[in-house]
Amino acid sequence: MAAKAWSTFGKKLGSLLVVLATLCGARVAHAAEAHGEMALRLPDFRTLSVLGTTGWMLLASGLVVCVLGMIFGLVIFKQVQGLPVHRSMLEVSELIYETCKTYLITQAKFIMFLEIFIGAIIVVYFYFLQHLSLFEVAIILGFSLIGI
């Protein structure tokens, strides 16, 4: 049953890729000439003023706060990890942990399967239609994966 479903799925995916490949023949203006997100240019954050400080300083201080929060979390985690625990609470926490782990693994499989389709569309659009370099498409794919 599953093999037949995968075969049908493969045929549909093949048809979709054929349609996308035919669309690749259409020429679209290069990203520098296009209108959209690819044409957006970020301002120089060192020249911007936000609440009396530069934008760059505001971004850098935000990163420092993030790093300090991570260090604080790790220290508290290590302190709590060393505390004694009642046997029944340990069993309950292990059950919750295993349940969450199973759920996360299932969700990760689904999301990776979804990313394969999104990645194929990104490659077709940005590489074949927008004519970006493979390096630029790889960056977009990387941030797509991080975003998902």
Tab-separated table of C-alpha atoms in Angstrom:
chain	number	residue	atom	x	y	z
A	1	MET	CA	0.000	0.000	0.000
A	2	ALA	CA	2.745	2.441	0.957
A	3	ALA	CA	4.788	1.598	-2.153
A	4	LYS	CA	1.806	2.423	-4.385
A	5	ALA	CA	1.284	5.746	-2.580
A	6	TRP	CA	4.965	6.618	-3.055
A	7	SER	CA	4.756	5.640	-6.734
A	8	THR	CA	1.745	7.927	-7.250
A	9	PHE	CA	3.487	10.659	-5.315
A	10	GLY	CA	6.615	10.239	-7.468
A	11	LYS	CA	4.594	10.556	-10.666
A	12	LYS	CA	2.915	13.738	-9.420
A	13	LEU	CA	6.252	15.174	-8.308
A	14	GLY	CA	7.755	14.330	-11.698
A	15	SER	CA	4.894	16.100	-13.466
A	16	LEU	CA	5.343	19.142	-11.252
A	17	LEU	CA	9.064	19.250	-12.014
A	18	VAL	CA	8.371	19.017	-15.767
A	19	VAL	CA	5.994	21.985	-15.502
A	20	LEU	CA	8.555	23.939	-13.482
A	21	ALA	CA	11.294	23.099	-15.982
A	22	THR	CA	9.186	24.456	-18.849
A	23	LEU	CA	8.641	27.619	-16.890
A	24	CYS	CA	12.413	27.998	-16.647
A	25	GLY	CA	12.451	28.927	-20.322
A	26	ALA	CA	10.820	32.232	-19.447
A	27	ARG	CA	13.301	35.005	-18.859
A	28	VAL	CA	12.903	37.201	-15.829
A	29	ALA	CA	14.894	40.359	-15.165
A	30	HIS	CA	17.956	39.909	-12.967
A	31	ALA	CA	17.497	40.550	-9.252
A	32	ALA	CA	19.230	43.931	-9.429
A	33	GLU	CA	16.625	45.103	-11.920
A	34	ALA	CA	13.703	43.331	-10.254
A	35	HIS	CA	11.238	44.758	-7.807
A	36	GLY	CA	10.822	42.828	-4.593
A	37	GLU	CA	12.808	41.562	-1.641
A	38	MET	CA	15.927	40.865	-3.709
A	39	ALA	CA	16.146	44.527	-4.678
A	40	LEU	CA	15.941	45.802	-1.090
A	41	ARG	CA	19.094	47.388	0.261
A	42	LEU	CA	19.724	47.683	3.984
A	43	PRO	CA	20.906	51.051	5.235
A	44	ASP	CA	24.280	51.475	6.923
A	45	PHE	CA	23.430	50.901	10.589
A	46	ARG	CA	26.437	52.930	11.733
A	47	THR	CA	24.894	56.104	10.291
A	48	LEU	CA	21.384	55.589	11.703
A	49	SER	CA	20.413	57.076	15.050
A	50	VAL	CA	17.963	55.180	17.270
A	51	LEU	CA	17.061	56.637	20.666
A	52	GLY	CA	20.302	58.604	20.761
A	53	THR	CA	22.607	55.710	19.835
A	54	THR	CA	23.691	54.224	16.513
A	55	GLY	CA	21.747	51.354	15.022
A	56	TRP	CA	24.890	49.230	15.027
A	57	MET	CA	25.395	49.766	18.784
A	58	LEU	CA	21.740	48.867	19.414
A	59	LEU	CA	22.091	45.620	17.431
A	60	ALA	CA	25.400	44.747	19.126
A	61	SER	CA	24.001	45.344	22.612
A	62	GLY	CA	21.027	43.130	21.746
A	63	LEU	CA	23.436	40.331	20.820
A	64	VAL	CA	25.295	40.818	24.111
A	65	VAL	CA	22.005	40.494	26.022
A	66	CYS	CA	21.264	37.258	24.112
A	67	VAL	CA	24.670	35.779	24.963
A	68	LEU	CA	24.305	36.750	28.642
A	69	GLY	CA	20.859	35.108	28.693
A	70	MET	CA	22.304	31.908	27.241
A	71	ILE	CA	25.076	31.862	29.863
A	72	PHE	CA	22.550	32.464	32.655
A	73	GLY	CA	20.356	29.622	31.343
A	74	LEU	CA	23.284	27.196	31.205
A	75	VAL	CA	24.402	28.068	34.749
A	76	ILE	CA	20.892	27.569	36.163
A	77	PHE	CA	20.505	24.338	34.168
A	78	LYS	CA	23.728	22.943	35.653
A	79	GLN	CA	22.650	23.938	39.169
A	80	VAL	CA	19.231	22.291	38.831
A	81	GLN	CA	20.704	19.214	37.164
A	82	GLY	CA	22.763	18.455	40.271
A	83	LEU	CA	19.830	18.589	42.701
A	84	PRO	CA	18.396	15.383	44.198
A	85	VAL	CA	15.014	14.222	42.861
A	86	HIS	CA	12.273	11.935	44.174
A	87	ARG	CA	12.003	8.608	42.310
A	88	SER	CA	8.354	9.099	41.276
A	89	MET	CA	9.081	12.589	39.941
A	90	LEU	CA	12.030	11.187	38.005
A	91	GLU	CA	9.756	8.587	36.376
A	92	VAL	CA	7.190	11.246	35.441
A	93	SER	CA	9.848	13.548	34.005
A	94	GLU	CA	11.360	10.696	31.971
A	95	LEU	CA	7.917	9.849	30.574
A	96	ILE	CA	7.341	13.480	29.600
A	97	TYR	CA	10.827	13.662	28.064
A	98	GLU	CA	10.309	10.539	25.935
A	99	THR	CA	6.875	11.762	24.793
A	100	CYS	CA	8.273	15.152	23.778
A	101	LYS	CA	11.271	13.553	22.059
A	102	THR	CA	9.001	11.293	19.975
A	103	TYR	CA	6.807	14.252	19.024
A	104	LEU	CA	9.806	16.388	18.045
A	105	ILE	CA	11.333	13.634	15.921
A	106	THR	CA	8.013	13.140	14.098
A	107	GLN	CA	7.657	16.876	13.503
A	108	ALA	CA	11.281	17.181	12.340
A	109	LYS	CA	10.717	14.454	9.741
A	110	PHE	CA	7.620	16.234	8.441
A	111	ILE	CA	9.361	19.620	8.341
A	112	MET	CA	12.388	18.201	6.485
A	113	PHE	CA	10.034	16.571	3.960
A	114	LEU	CA	8.316	19.938	3.523
A	115	GLU	CA	11.682	21.695	3.147
A	116	ILE	CA	12.533	19.420	0.213
A	117	PHE	CA	9.562	20.830	-1.706
A	118	ILE	CA	10.225	24.404	-0.630
A	119	GLY	CA	13.911	23.997	-1.522
A	120	ALA	CA	13.036	22.721	-5.001
A	121	ILE	CA	10.811	25.748	-5.593
A	122	ILE	CA	13.510	28.105	-4.275
A	123	VAL	CA	16.114	26.602	-6.609
A	124	VAL	CA	13.839	26.812	-9.642
A	125	TYR	CA	12.754	30.366	-8.907
A	126	PHE	CA	16.021	31.949	-7.847
A	127	TYR	CA	18.517	29.959	-9.937
A	128	PHE	CA	16.602	29.354	-13.149
A	129	LEU	CA	14.180	32.284	-13.263
A	130	GLN	CA	16.066	35.027	-11.388
A	131	HIS	CA	19.509	33.833	-12.581
A	132	LEU	CA	21.213	34.158	-9.214
A	133	SER	CA	24.508	32.385	-8.612
A	134	LEU	CA	24.593	28.990	-6.899
A	135	PHE	CA	26.232	30.643	-3.884
A	136	GLU	CA	23.346	33.108	-3.503
A	137	VAL	CA	20.778	30.320	-3.910
A	138	ALA	CA	22.629	28.269	-1.275
A	139	ILE	CA	22.428	31.204	1.141
A	140	ILE	CA	18.686	31.528	0.513
A	141	LEU	CA	18.240	27.767	1.028
A	142	GLY	CA	20.241	27.925	4.257
A	143	PHE	CA	18.151	30.711	5.696
A	144	SER	CA	14.987	28.950	4.532
A	145	LEU	CA	16.055	25.917	6.535
A	146	ILE	CA	16.840	28.069	9.569
A	147	GLY	CA	13.480	29.824	9.224
A	148	ILE	CA	11.551	26.585	9.109
